[in-house]
PDB file of C-alpha atoms and ligand atoms in Angstrom:
ATOM      1  CA  UNK N 404     -30.509   7.936  36.532  1.00 93.00           C
ATOM      2  CA  UNK N 405     -27.958   5.144  36.941  1.00 97.00           C
ATOM      3  CA  UNK N 406     -24.745   5.617  34.998  1.00 98.00           C
ATOM      4  CA  UNK N 407     -22.138   2.861  34.855  1.00 98.00           C
ATOM      5  CA  UNK N 408     -18.387   3.311  34.581  1.00 98.00           C
ATOM      6  CA  UNK N 409     -16.318   0.301  33.499  1.00 98.00           C
ATOM      7  CA  UNK N 410     -13.471  -0.270  35.947  1.00 98.00           C
ATOM      8  CA  UNK N 411     -10.844  -0.650  33.238  1.00 98.00           C
ATOM      9  CA  UNK N 412      -8.611   1.315  30.831  1.00 97.00           C
ATOM     10  CA  UNK N 413      -8.934   5.084  31.422  1.00 97.00           C
ATOM     11  CA  UNK N 414     -10.826   4.508  34.648  1.00 98.00           C
ATOM     12  CA  UNK N 415      -7.471   3.878  36.297  1.00 97.00           C
ATOM     13  CA  UNK N 416      -6.408   7.445  35.540  1.00 95.00           C
ATOM     14  CA  UNK N 417      -9.620   9.446  35.518  1.00 96.00           C
ATOM     15  CA  UNK N 418     -11.988   7.250  37.507  1.00 97.00           C
ATOM     16  CA  UNK N 419     -12.250   9.334  40.660  1.00 96.00           C
ATOM     17  CA  UNK N 420     -12.661  12.538  38.627  1.00 97.00           C
ATOM     18  CA  UNK N 421     -15.491  10.918  36.653  1.00 98.00           C
ATOM     19  CA  UNK N 422     -17.205   9.561  39.741  1.00 98.00           C
ATOM     20  CA  UNK N 423     -17.062  12.945  41.462  1.00 97.00           C
ATOM     21  CA  UNK N 424     -18.261  14.813  38.406  1.00 98.00           C
ATOM     22  CA  UNK N 425     -21.226  12.549  37.743  1.00 98.00           C
ATOM     23  CA  UNK N 426     -22.248  12.572  41.397  1.00 98.00           C
ATOM     24  CA  UNK N 427     -22.087  16.377  41.379  1.00 98.00           C
ATOM     25  CA  UNK N 428     -24.678  16.226  38.601  1.00 98.00           C
ATOM     26  CA  UNK N 429     -27.028  14.132  40.715  1.00 97.00           C
ATOM     27  CA  UNK N 430     -26.288  10.861  38.945  1.00 97.00           C
ATOM     28  CA  UNK N 431     -26.154   7.486  40.690  1.00 98.00           C
ATOM     29  CA  UNK N 432     -22.791   6.016  39.687  1.00 98.00           C
ATOM     30  CA  UNK N 433     -22.404   2.240  39.321  1.00 98.00           C
ATOM     31  CA  UNK N 434     -18.884   0.885  38.995  1.00 98.00           C
ATOM     32  CA  UNK N 435     -18.234  -2.525  37.530  1.00 98.00           C
ATOM     33  CA  UNK N 436     -16.439  -4.820  40.014  1.00 98.00           C
ATOM     34  CA  UNK N 437     -12.731  -5.519  40.002  1.00 98.00           C
ATOM     35  CA  UNK N 438     -11.612  -7.647  37.080  1.00 98.00           C
ATOM     36  CA  UNK N 439     -11.914 -11.386  37.648  1.00 97.00           C
ATOM     37  CA  UNK N 440     -12.168 -14.594  35.609  1.00 97.00           C
ATOM     38  CA  UNK N 441     -15.874 -14.077  34.946  1.00 97.00           C
ATOM     39  CA  UNK N 442     -15.415 -10.559  33.575  1.00 97.00           C
ATOM     40  CA  UNK N 443     -12.548 -11.735  31.397  1.00 97.00           C
ATOM     41  CA  UNK N 444     -14.556 -14.708  30.079  1.00 97.00           C
ATOM     42  CA  UNK N 445     -17.386 -12.369  29.078  1.00 96.00           C
ATOM     43  CA  UNK N 446     -14.959 -10.112  27.247  1.00 97.00           C
ATOM     44  CA  UNK N 447     -13.288 -12.986  25.447  1.00 96.00           C
ATOM     45  CA  UNK N 448     -16.615 -14.083  24.001  1.00 94.00           C
ATOM     46  CA  UNK N 449     -17.302 -10.826  22.248  1.00 92.00           C
ATOM     47  CA  UNK N 450     -14.094  -9.278  20.932  1.00 92.00           C
ATOM     48  CA  UNK N 451     -11.554 -10.568  18.473  1.00 90.00           C
ATOM     49  CA  UNK N 452      -8.789 -12.781  19.842  1.00 89.00           C
ATOM     50  CA  UNK N 453      -6.352 -10.454  18.051  1.00 90.00           C
ATOM     51  CA  UNK N 454      -6.829  -7.525  20.433  1.00 95.00           C
ATOM     52  CA  UNK N 455      -4.793  -6.946  23.582  1.00 96.00           C
ATOM     53  CA  UNK N 456      -5.763  -8.133  27.079  1.00 97.00           C
ATOM     54  CA  UNK N 457      -6.971  -4.750  28.464  1.00 97.00           C
ATOM     55  CA  UNK N 458      -9.384  -4.379  25.542  1.00 97.00           C
ATOM     56  CA  UNK N 459     -10.772  -7.875  26.160  1.00 97.00           C
ATOM     57  CA  UNK N 460     -11.138  -6.997  29.812  1.00 98.00           C
ATOM     58  CA  UNK N 461     -12.956  -3.711  29.218  1.00 98.00           C
ATOM     59  CA  UNK N 462     -15.432  -5.536  26.959  1.00 97.00           C
ATOM     60  CA  UNK N 463     -16.263  -7.809  29.904  1.00 98.00           C
ATOM     61  CA  UNK N 464     -16.824  -4.791  32.165  1.00 98.00           C
ATOM     62  CA  UNK N 465     -19.153  -3.201  29.603  1.00 97.00           C
ATOM     63  CA  UNK N 466     -21.220  -6.375  29.395  1.00 97.00           C
ATOM     64  CA  UNK N 467     -21.438  -6.561  33.190  1.00 97.00           C
ATOM     65  CA  UNK N 468     -22.852  -3.024  33.316  1.00 97.00           C
ATOM     66  CA  UNK N 469     -25.214  -3.515  30.387  1.00 96.00           C
ATOM     67  CA  UNK N 470     -27.806  -5.293  32.537  1.00 93.00           C
ATOM     68  CA  UNK N 471     -27.563  -2.918  35.495  1.00 96.00           C
ATOM     69  CA  UNK N 472     -27.593   0.709  34.361  1.00 97.00           C
ATOM     70  CA  UNK N 473     -29.441   3.230  32.175  1.00 96.00           C
ATOM     71  CA  UNK N 474     -26.303   4.615  30.559  1.00 97.00           C
ATOM     72  CA  UNK N 475     -22.574   3.956  30.445  1.00 98.00           C
ATOM     73  CA  UNK N 476     -19.971   6.685  30.679  1.00 98.00           C
ATOM     74  CA  UNK N 477     -17.112   5.682  28.417  1.00 97.00           C
ATOM     75  CA  UNK N 478     -15.137   8.640  26.997  1.00 97.00           C
ATOM     76  CA  UNK N 479     -13.220   8.107  23.813  1.00 96.00           C
ATOM     77  CA  UNK N 480      -9.658   9.373  23.941  1.00 96.00           C
ATOM     78  CA  UNK N 481      -8.555  10.341  20.431  1.00 95.00           C
ATOM     79  CA  UNK N 482      -5.694  12.636  21.288  1.00 93.00           C
ATOM     80  CA  UNK N 483      -4.423  14.706  24.176  1.00 88.00           C
ATOM     81  CA  UNK N 484      -1.803  17.476  24.447  1.00 83.00           C
ATOM     82  CA  UNK N 485       0.864  17.942  21.800  1.00 85.00           C
ATOM     83  CA  UNK N 486      -1.212  16.075  19.181  1.00 87.00           C
ATOM     84  CA  UNK N 487      -0.355  12.741  20.815  1.00 93.00           C
ATOM     85  CA  UNK N 488      -2.832   9.995  19.993  1.00 95.00           C
ATOM     86  CA  UNK N 489      -4.179   7.050  21.910  1.00 95.00           C
ATOM     87  CA  UNK N 490      -3.588   3.735  20.171  1.00 94.00           C
ATOM     88  CA  UNK N 491      -6.129   2.640  17.509  1.00 93.00           C
ATOM     89  CA  UNK N 492      -7.493  -0.166  19.688  1.00 94.00           C
ATOM     90  CA  UNK N 493      -8.257   2.215  22.510  1.00 95.00           C
ATOM     91  CA  UNK N 494      -9.987   4.614  20.128  1.00 95.00           C
ATOM     92  CA  UNK N 495     -11.886   1.829  18.363  1.00 95.00           C
ATOM     93  CA  UNK N 496     -13.180   0.077  21.491  1.00 95.00           C
ATOM     94  CA  UNK N 497     -15.838   2.797  21.820  1.00 96.00           C
ATOM     95  CA  UNK N 498     -17.377   1.724  18.494  1.00 95.00           C
ATOM     96  CA  UNK N 499     -17.214  -1.885  19.633  1.00 95.00           C
ATOM     97  CA  UNK N 500     -18.967  -0.813  22.844  1.00 96.00           C
ATOM     98  CA  UNK N 501     -21.799   0.766  20.836  1.00 94.00           C
ATOM     99  CA  UNK N 502     -22.266  -2.563  19.065  1.00 93.00           C
ATOM    100  CA  UNK N 503     -22.100  -4.609  22.278  1.00 93.00           C
ATOM    101  CA  UNK N 504     -24.602  -2.457  24.129  1.00 93.00           C
ATOM    102  CA  UNK N 505     -27.073  -2.078  21.267  1.00 91.00           C
ATOM    103  CA  UNK N 506     -30.253  -0.109  21.962  1.00 88.00           C
ATOM    104  CA  UNK N 507     -30.558  -1.323  25.528  1.00 84.00           C
ATOM    105  CA  UNK N 508     -28.180   1.105  27.184  1.00 94.00           C
ATOM    106  CA  UNK N 509     -27.261   4.639  26.248  1.00 96.00           C
ATOM    107  CA  UNK N 510     -23.564   5.200  25.683  1.00 97.00           C
ATOM    108  CA  UNK N 511     -22.186   8.551  26.835  1.00 97.00           C
ATOM    109  CA  UNK N 512     -18.922   8.665  24.949  1.00 96.00           C
ATOM    110  CA  UNK N 513     -17.586  12.183  24.473  1.00 95.00           C
ATOM    111  CA  UNK N 514     -14.599  12.348  22.134  1.00 96.00           C
ATOM    112  CA  UNK N 515     -11.528  13.881  23.727  1.00 96.00           C
ATOM    113  CA  UNK N 516      -9.709  15.635  20.912  1.00 95.00           C
ATOM    114  CA  UNK N 517      -7.159  17.787  22.666  1.00 93.00           C
ATOM    115  CA  UNK N 518      -9.748  19.612  24.782  1.00 94.00           C
ATOM    116  CA  UNK N 519     -10.391  17.466  27.846  1.00 95.00           C
ATOM    117  CA  UNK N 520     -12.716  19.976  29.514  1.00 97.00           C
ATOM    118  CA  UNK N 521     -14.956  20.569  26.514  1.00 96.00           C
ATOM    119  CA  UNK N 522     -15.493  16.831  26.020  1.00 97.00           C
ATOM    120  CA  UNK N 523     -16.518  16.415  29.645  1.00 97.00           C
ATOM    121  CA  UNK N 524     -18.851  19.396  29.651  1.00 98.00           C
ATOM    122  CA  UNK N 525     -20.599  17.982  26.583  1.00 96.00           C
ATOM    123  CA  UNK N 526     -20.945  14.656  28.364  1.00 97.00           C
ATOM    124  CA  UNK N 527     -22.332  16.416  31.452  1.00 97.00           C
ATOM    125  CA  UNK N 528     -25.073  18.024  29.381  1.00 97.00           C
ATOM    126  CA  UNK N 529     -26.150  14.535  28.327  1.00 95.00           C
ATOM    127  CA  UNK N 530     -27.147  13.775  31.922  1.00 96.00           C
ATOM    128  CA  UNK N 531     -28.048  17.195  33.303  1.00 96.00           C
ATOM    129  CA  UNK N 532     -29.959  19.865  31.423  1.00 96.00           C
ATOM    130  CA  UNK N 533     -28.697  22.731  33.600  1.00 97.00           C
ATOM    131  CA  UNK N 534     -25.456  24.123  32.079  1.00 98.00           C
ATOM    132  CA  UNK N 535     -24.598  26.098  35.229  1.00 98.00           C
ATOM    133  CA  UNK N 536     -24.797  22.984  37.370  1.00 98.00           C
ATOM    134  CA  UNK N 537     -22.695  21.095  34.802  1.00 98.00           C
ATOM    135  CA  UNK N 538     -20.002  23.786  34.852  1.00 98.00           C
ATOM    136  CA  UNK N 539     -19.952  23.995  38.649  1.00 98.00           C
ATOM    137  CA  UNK N 540     -19.983  20.208  39.003  1.00 98.00           C
ATOM    138  CA  UNK N 541     -17.002  19.962  36.705  1.00 98.00           C
ATOM    139  CA  UNK N 542     -15.054  22.702  38.490  1.00 97.00           C
ATOM    140  CA  UNK N 543     -15.659  21.062  41.858  1.00 97.00           C
ATOM    141  CA  UNK N 544     -14.563  17.658  40.598  1.00 97.00           C
ATOM    142  CA  UNK N 545     -11.393  19.075  39.016  1.00 96.00           C
ATOM    143  CA  UNK N 546     -10.513  21.026  42.166  1.00 95.00           C
ATOM    144  CA  UNK N 547     -10.879  17.968  44.324  1.00 93.00           C
ATOM    145  CA  UNK N 548      -8.574  15.984  41.994  1.00 90.00           C
ATOM    146  CA  UNK N 549      -5.953  18.733  42.066  1.00 86.00           C
ATOM    147  CA  UNK N 550      -6.021  18.584  45.850  1.00 71.00           C
ATOM    148  CA  UNK N 551      -5.197  14.867  45.690  1.00 71.00           C
ATOM    149  CA  UNK N 552      -2.390  15.177  43.153  1.00 61.00           C
ATOM    150  CA  UNK N 553      -0.442  18.437  43.177  1.00 54.00           C
ATOM    151  CA  UNK N 554       2.857  16.542  43.123  1.00 56.00           C
ATOM    152  CA  UNK N 555       5.965  18.178  41.731  1.00 57.00           C
ATOM    153  CA  UNK N 556       8.651  15.894  43.033  1.00 66.00           C
ATOM    154  CA  UNK N 557       9.303  12.267  42.265  1.00 70.00           C
ATOM    155  CA  UNK N 558       8.493   9.715  44.872  1.00 73.00           C
ATOM    156  CA  UNK N 559      11.528   7.455  44.716  1.00 78.00           C
ATOM    157  CA  UNK N 560      12.225   5.066  47.596  1.00 76.00           C
ATOM    158  CA  UNK N 561      14.906   6.124  50.072  1.00 77.00           C
ATOM    159  CA  UNK N 562      18.550   5.618  49.088  1.00 78.00           C
ATOM    160  CA  UNK N 563      19.793   2.105  49.832  1.00 81.00           C
ATOM    161  CA  UNK N 564      16.410   0.475  49.199  1.00 89.00           C
ATOM    162  CA  UNK N 565      16.381  -2.168  46.509  1.00 94.00           C
ATOM    163  CA  UNK N 566      14.077  -0.851  43.802  1.00 96.00           C
ATOM    164  CA  UNK N 567      12.611  -2.098  40.559  1.00 97.00           C
ATOM    165  CA  UNK N 568      10.868   0.139  38.049  1.00 97.00           C
ATOM    166  CA  UNK N 569       7.730  -1.473  36.719  1.00 98.00           C
ATOM    167  CA  UNK N 570       7.119  -0.045  33.274  1.00 98.00           C
ATOM    168  CA  UNK N 571       3.665  -0.561  31.823  1.00 97.00           C
ATOM    169  CA  UNK N 572       0.334   1.079  31.155  1.00 97.00           C
ATOM    170  CA  UNK N 573      -1.564   2.266  34.225  1.00 97.00           C
ATOM    171  CA  UNK N 574      -4.592   0.201  33.203  1.00 97.00           C
ATOM    172  CA  UNK N 575      -2.461  -2.937  33.350  1.00 97.00           C
ATOM    173  CA  UNK N 576      -0.401  -2.209  36.440  1.00 97.00           C
ATOM    174  CA  UNK N 577      -3.332  -0.951  38.525  1.00 97.00           C
ATOM    175  CA  UNK N 578      -5.540  -3.884  37.683  1.00 97.00           C
ATOM    176  CA  UNK N 579      -4.806  -6.424  40.411  1.00 97.00           C
ATOM    177  CA  UNK N 580      -6.005  -9.245  38.133  1.00 97.00           C
ATOM    178  CA  UNK N 581      -3.313  -8.406  35.559  1.00 97.00           C
ATOM    179  CA  UNK N 582      -0.305  -7.252  37.560  1.00 97.00           C
ATOM    180  CA  UNK N 583      -1.038  -8.097  41.207  1.00 97.00           C
ATOM    181  CA  UNK N 584       1.118 -11.233  41.259  1.00 97.00           C
ATOM    182  CA  UNK N 585       4.075  -9.448  39.662  1.00 98.00           C
ATOM    183  CA  UNK N 586       4.037  -6.592  42.170  1.00 98.00           C
ATOM    184  CA  UNK N 587       3.525  -8.941  45.140  1.00 98.00           C
ATOM    185  CA  UNK N 588       6.444 -11.127  44.106  1.00 98.00           C
ATOM    186  CA  UNK N 589       8.845  -8.197  43.928  1.00 98.00           C
ATOM    187  CA  UNK N 590       7.696  -6.916  47.308  1.00 97.00           C
ATOM    188  CA  UNK N 591       7.863 -10.318  48.977  1.00 98.00           C
ATOM    189  CA  UNK N 592      11.455 -10.529  47.789  1.00 97.00           C
ATOM    190  CA  UNK N 593      12.383  -7.233  49.398  1.00 96.00           C
ATOM    191  CA  UNK N 594      12.104  -4.922  46.401  1.00 97.00           C
ATOM    192  CA  UNK N 595      10.308  -1.596  46.303  1.00 96.00           C
ATOM    193  CA  UNK N 596       8.285  -1.169  43.133  1.00 96.00           C
ATOM    194  CA  UNK N 597       8.063   2.178  41.426  1.00 96.00           C
ATOM    195  CA  UNK N 598       5.844   3.005  38.461  1.00 96.00           C
ATOM    196  CA  UNK N 599       5.526   6.063  36.299  1.00 94.00           C
ATOM    197  CA  UNK N 600       2.510   7.141  38.331  1.00 91.00           C
ATOM    198  CA  UNK N 601       4.960   8.130  41.090  1.00 90.00           C
ATOM    199  CA  UNK N 602       6.748  10.580  38.822  1.00 93.00           C
ATOM    200  CA  UNK N 603       5.787  14.216  38.349  1.00 91.00           C
ATOM    201  CA  UNK N 604       4.143  15.529  35.185  1.00 89.00           C
ATOM    202  CA  UNK N 605       7.242  17.507  34.186  1.00 91.00           C
ATOM    203  CA  UNK N 606       9.087  14.183  33.737  1.00 93.00           C
ATOM    204  CA  UNK N 607       6.319  12.313  31.937  1.00 93.00           C
ATOM    205  CA  UNK N 608       5.453  15.144  29.550  1.00 92.00           C
ATOM    206  CA  UNK N 609       9.019  15.799  28.464  1.00 93.00           C
ATOM    207  CA  UNK N 610       9.123  16.187  24.697  1.00 91.00           C
ATOM    208  CA  UNK N 611      12.843  16.483  24.048  1.00 91.00           C
ATOM    209  CA  UNK N 612      15.211  13.856  22.663  1.00 90.00           C
ATOM    210  CA  UNK N 613      13.806  10.542  21.484  1.00 89.00           C
ATOM    211  CA  UNK N 614      10.533  11.252  23.323  1.00 90.00           C
ATOM    212  CA  UNK N 615       9.758  13.827  20.652  1.00 91.00           C
ATOM    213  CA  UNK N 616       9.541  11.038  18.044  1.00 90.00           C
ATOM    214  CA  UNK N 617       6.962   9.043  19.993  1.00 92.00           C
ATOM    215  CA  UNK N 618       3.481   9.992  18.835  1.00 91.00           C
ATOM    216  CA  UNK N 619       1.377   7.843  21.190  1.00 93.00           C
ATOM    217  CA  UNK N 620       0.432   9.665  24.345  1.00 93.00           C
ATOM    218  CA  UNK N 621       0.945   6.931  26.933  1.00 94.00           C
ATOM    219  CA  UNK N 622       3.936   5.447  25.170  1.00 95.00           C
ATOM    220  CA  UNK N 623       5.742   8.749  25.524  1.00 95.00           C
ATOM    221  CA  UNK N 624       5.058   8.682  29.262  1.00 95.00           C
ATOM    222  CA  UNK N 625       6.477   5.165  29.512  1.00 96.00           C
ATOM    223  CA  UNK N 626       9.600   6.133  27.661  1.00 96.00           C
ATOM    224  CA  UNK N 627      10.129   9.305  29.697  1.00 96.00           C
ATOM    225  CA  UNK N 628       9.710   7.345  32.928  1.00 96.00           C
ATOM    226  CA  UNK N 629      12.257   4.808  31.731  1.00 97.00           C
ATOM    227  CA  UNK N 630      14.811   7.493  30.829  1.00 96.00           C
ATOM    228  CA  UNK N 631      14.339   9.252  34.155  1.00 95.00           C
ATOM    229  CA  UNK N 632      14.700   6.085  36.193  1.00 96.00           C
ATOM    230  CA  UNK N 633      17.714   4.718  34.322  1.00 95.00           C
ATOM    231  CA  UNK N 634      20.532   4.875  36.852  1.00 92.00           C
ATOM    232  CA  UNK N 635      18.106   5.401  39.745  1.00 93.00           C
ATOM    233  CA  UNK N 636      16.780   1.838  40.102  1.00 95.00           C
ATOM    234  CA  UNK N 637      18.299  -1.651  40.258  1.00 96.00           C
ATOM    235  CA  UNK N 638      16.415  -2.962  37.257  1.00 97.00           C
ATOM    236  CA  UNK N 639      13.394  -2.661  35.003  1.00 98.00           C
ATOM    237  CA  UNK N 640      10.459  -4.973  34.527  1.00 98.00           C
ATOM    238  CA  UNK N 641       8.269  -4.080  31.574  1.00 98.00           C
ATOM    239  CA  UNK N 642       4.753  -5.489  31.287  1.00 97.00           C
ATOM    240  CA  UNK N 643       3.502  -5.574  27.704  1.00 97.00           C
ATOM    241  CA  UNK N 644       0.188  -6.878  26.395  1.00 96.00           C
ATOM    242  CA  UNK N 645       0.446  -9.447  23.632  1.00 95.00           C
ATOM    243  CA  UNK N 646      -0.626  -7.827  20.379  1.00 91.00           C
ATOM    244  CA  UNK N 647       0.244  -4.295  21.478  1.00 95.00           C
ATOM    245  CA  UNK N 648       2.042  -2.639  18.576  1.00 92.00           C
ATOM    246  CA  UNK N 649       3.055   0.608  20.333  1.00 93.00           C
ATOM    247  CA  UNK N 650       4.445  -1.221  23.378  1.00 93.00           C
ATOM    248  CA  UNK N 651       6.435  -3.683  21.323  1.00 92.00           C
ATOM    249  CA  UNK N 652       8.261  -0.877  19.495  1.00 91.00           C
ATOM    250  CA  UNK N 653       9.048   1.207  22.556  1.00 94.00           C
ATOM    251  CA  UNK N 654       9.901  -1.866  24.657  1.00 95.00           C
ATOM    252  CA  UNK N 655      12.521  -2.950  22.152  1.00 94.00           C
ATOM    253  CA  UNK N 656      14.093   0.472  22.231  1.00 93.00           C
ATOM    254  CA  UNK N 657      14.176   0.515  26.032  1.00 96.00           C
ATOM    255  CA  UNK N 658      15.486  -3.023  26.252  1.00 96.00           C
ATOM    256  CA  UNK N 659      18.458  -2.329  24.027  1.00 95.00           C
ATOM    257  CA  UNK N 660      19.176   0.961  25.801  1.00 95.00           C
ATOM    258  CA  UNK N 661      19.113  -0.786  29.202  1.00 96.00           C
ATOM    259  CA  UNK N 662      21.368  -3.500  27.816  1.00 96.00           C
ATOM    260  CA  UNK N 663      23.917  -0.940  26.618  1.00 96.00           C
ATOM    261  CA  UNK N 664      23.909   0.613  30.112  1.00 94.00           C
ATOM    262  CA  UNK N 665      24.274  -2.800  31.755  1.00 95.00           C
ATOM    263  CA  UNK N 666      20.948  -2.471  33.594  1.00 96.00           C
ATOM    264  CA  UNK N 667      18.852  -5.661  34.008  1.00 97.00           C
ATOM    265  CA  UNK N 668      15.628  -5.557  32.004  1.00 98.00           C
ATOM    266  CA  UNK N 669      12.846  -8.128  32.180  1.00 98.00           C
ATOM    267  CA  UNK N 670      10.141  -8.121  29.496  1.00 97.00           C
ATOM    268  CA  UNK N 671       6.880  -9.840  30.439  1.00 97.00           C
ATOM    269  CA  UNK N 672       4.390 -10.290  27.602  1.00 96.00           C
ATOM    270  CA  UNK N 673       0.945 -11.100  28.925  1.00 96.00           C
ATOM    271  CA  UNK N 674      -2.362 -12.277  27.565  1.00 95.00           C
ATOM    272  CA  UNK N 675      -5.321 -14.269  28.885  1.00 94.00           C
ATOM    273  CA  UNK N 676      -3.339 -17.524  28.685  1.00 93.00           C
ATOM    274  CA  UNK N 677      -0.503 -16.291  30.867  1.00 92.00           C
ATOM    275  CA  UNK N 678      -0.426 -18.330  34.067  1.00 93.00           C
ATOM    276  CA  UNK N 679       0.354 -16.697  37.389  1.00 94.00           C
ATOM    277  CA  UNK N 680       2.831 -19.442  38.320  1.00 96.00           C
ATOM    278  CA  UNK N 681       4.857 -18.780  35.156  1.00 95.00           C
ATOM    279  CA  UNK N 682       4.927 -15.032  35.833  1.00 96.00           C
ATOM    280  CA  UNK N 683       6.016 -15.529  39.421  1.00 97.00           C
ATOM    281  CA  UNK N 684       8.801 -17.874  38.349  1.00 97.00           C
ATOM    282  CA  UNK N 685      10.148 -15.372  35.857  1.00 98.00           C
ATOM    283  CA  UNK N 686      10.022 -12.535  38.381  1.00 98.00           C
ATOM    284  CA  UNK N 687      11.788 -14.675  41.006  1.00 98.00           C
ATOM    285  CA  UNK N 688      14.536 -15.573  38.527  1.00 98.00           C
ATOM    286  CA  UNK N 689      14.937 -11.857  37.748  1.00 98.00           C
ATOM    287  CA  UNK N 690      15.129 -11.010  41.446  1.00 98.00           C
ATOM    288  CA  UNK N 691      17.850 -13.625  41.826  1.00 97.00           C
ATOM    289  CA  UNK N 692      19.809 -11.937  39.056  1.00 96.00           C
ATOM    290  CA  UNK N 693      19.375  -8.518  40.692  1.00 96.00           C
ATOM    291  CA  UNK N 694      20.516  -9.877  44.057  1.00 95.00           C
ATOM    292  CA  UNK N 695      23.634 -11.450  42.590  1.00 94.00           C
ATOM    293  CA  UNK N 696      24.457  -8.303  40.691  1.00 89.00           C
ATOM    294  CA  UNK N 697      24.032  -6.225  43.798  1.00 83.00           C
ATOM    295  CA  UNK N 698      26.284  -8.520  45.835  1.00 81.00           C
ATOM    296  CA  UNK N 699      28.979  -8.639  43.181  1.00 82.00           C
ATOM    297  CA  UNK N 700      28.999  -4.845  42.920  1.00 76.00           C
ATOM    298  CA  UNK N 701      29.264  -4.209  46.644  1.00 69.00           C
ATOM    299  CA  UNK N 702      31.205  -7.322  47.611  1.00 61.00           C
ATOM    300  CA  UNK N 703      29.214  -7.407  50.859  1.00 50.00           C
ATOM    301  CA  UNK N 704      25.565  -7.765  51.681  1.00 46.00           C
ATOM    302  CA  UNK N 705      25.256  -4.248  53.117  1.00 48.00           C
ATOM    303  CA  UNK N 706      22.362  -2.475  51.440  1.00 50.00           C
ATOM    304  CA  UNK N 707      21.681  -5.464  49.192  1.00 55.00           C
TER     305      UNK N 707
HETATM  306  S1  LIG A 825      -1.621   0.706  23.844  1.00 83.45           S
HETATM  307 FE1  LIG A 825      -1.391  -1.485  23.632  1.00 83.45          FE
HETATM  308  S2  LIG A 825      -2.196  -2.359  25.543  1.00 83.45           S
HETATM  309 FE2  LIG A 825      -2.982  -0.260  25.346  1.00 83.45          FE
HETATM  310  S3  LIG A 825      -4.956  -0.482  24.355  1.00 83.45           S
HETATM  311 FE3  LIG A 825      -3.430  -0.069  22.761  1.00 83.45          FE
HETATM  312  S4  LIG A 825      -2.824  -2.104  22.032  1.00 83.45           S
HETATM  313 FE4  LIG A 825      -3.845  -2.356  24.016  1.00 83.45          FE
END
């Protein structure tokens, strides 16, 4: 049986776990390719122009897989720990997927409602009738992921390195098509880039202070990363998808907080019309500002 996984959205957090798990169940896994113009064009044709860029992109990945597999594995994240929800577009894209795929391809879309394991075991039984094999396959996949992560400390660049915190959803920042040019430009200009994926769970899952008021699961992570990195980096660059309600609220809060602390903050709002040249220009201008600020603080070029 060939099961496709769209290389978009939650894939960028759980992809290797899913691939391992399905392979443990004897499934042939087919990944959609990296996002490119063709994938995006496909997505644009079939979802509303009102939705955000990552949702348009995942629609293109689903259509790519539709012609090539027997089933598509596309879990639906309703809510995770602490009753924190995914955004409505992320929840709703699974219903859109059902419509896009029609009868041709089976959709394996377990709902994750707080219990991550149960949802995945249910999904496993959809491709493998042996519950013992499903349980063992899941345990093996989880163990192998723990071996890769197991990080308790942050992974900040060494002292004296110029560093920018890139704040944005993992499915945007890890998709080279969306954020590759931004990350490259910072690096080419001598800046280390840190994202929330480098921070330990104890930081991201913090529920005290303002974080307690944020009820979207990934938005809380973004905010916690921002709070933790304030004072530890030279500046922040936040990447927000046009039309993203949760991001726009949290971004505004972070922007004004950074402003009060005198920390440079660049907000990049992206959609399918955003040109790479324009993004690069804005990042370069921001780098210039960071460099000048660094020089004026130290008075000399040492460390800047
Ligand atoms: S959180 Fe924002 S960017 Fe992510 S799926 Fe929802 S609307 Fe789109």
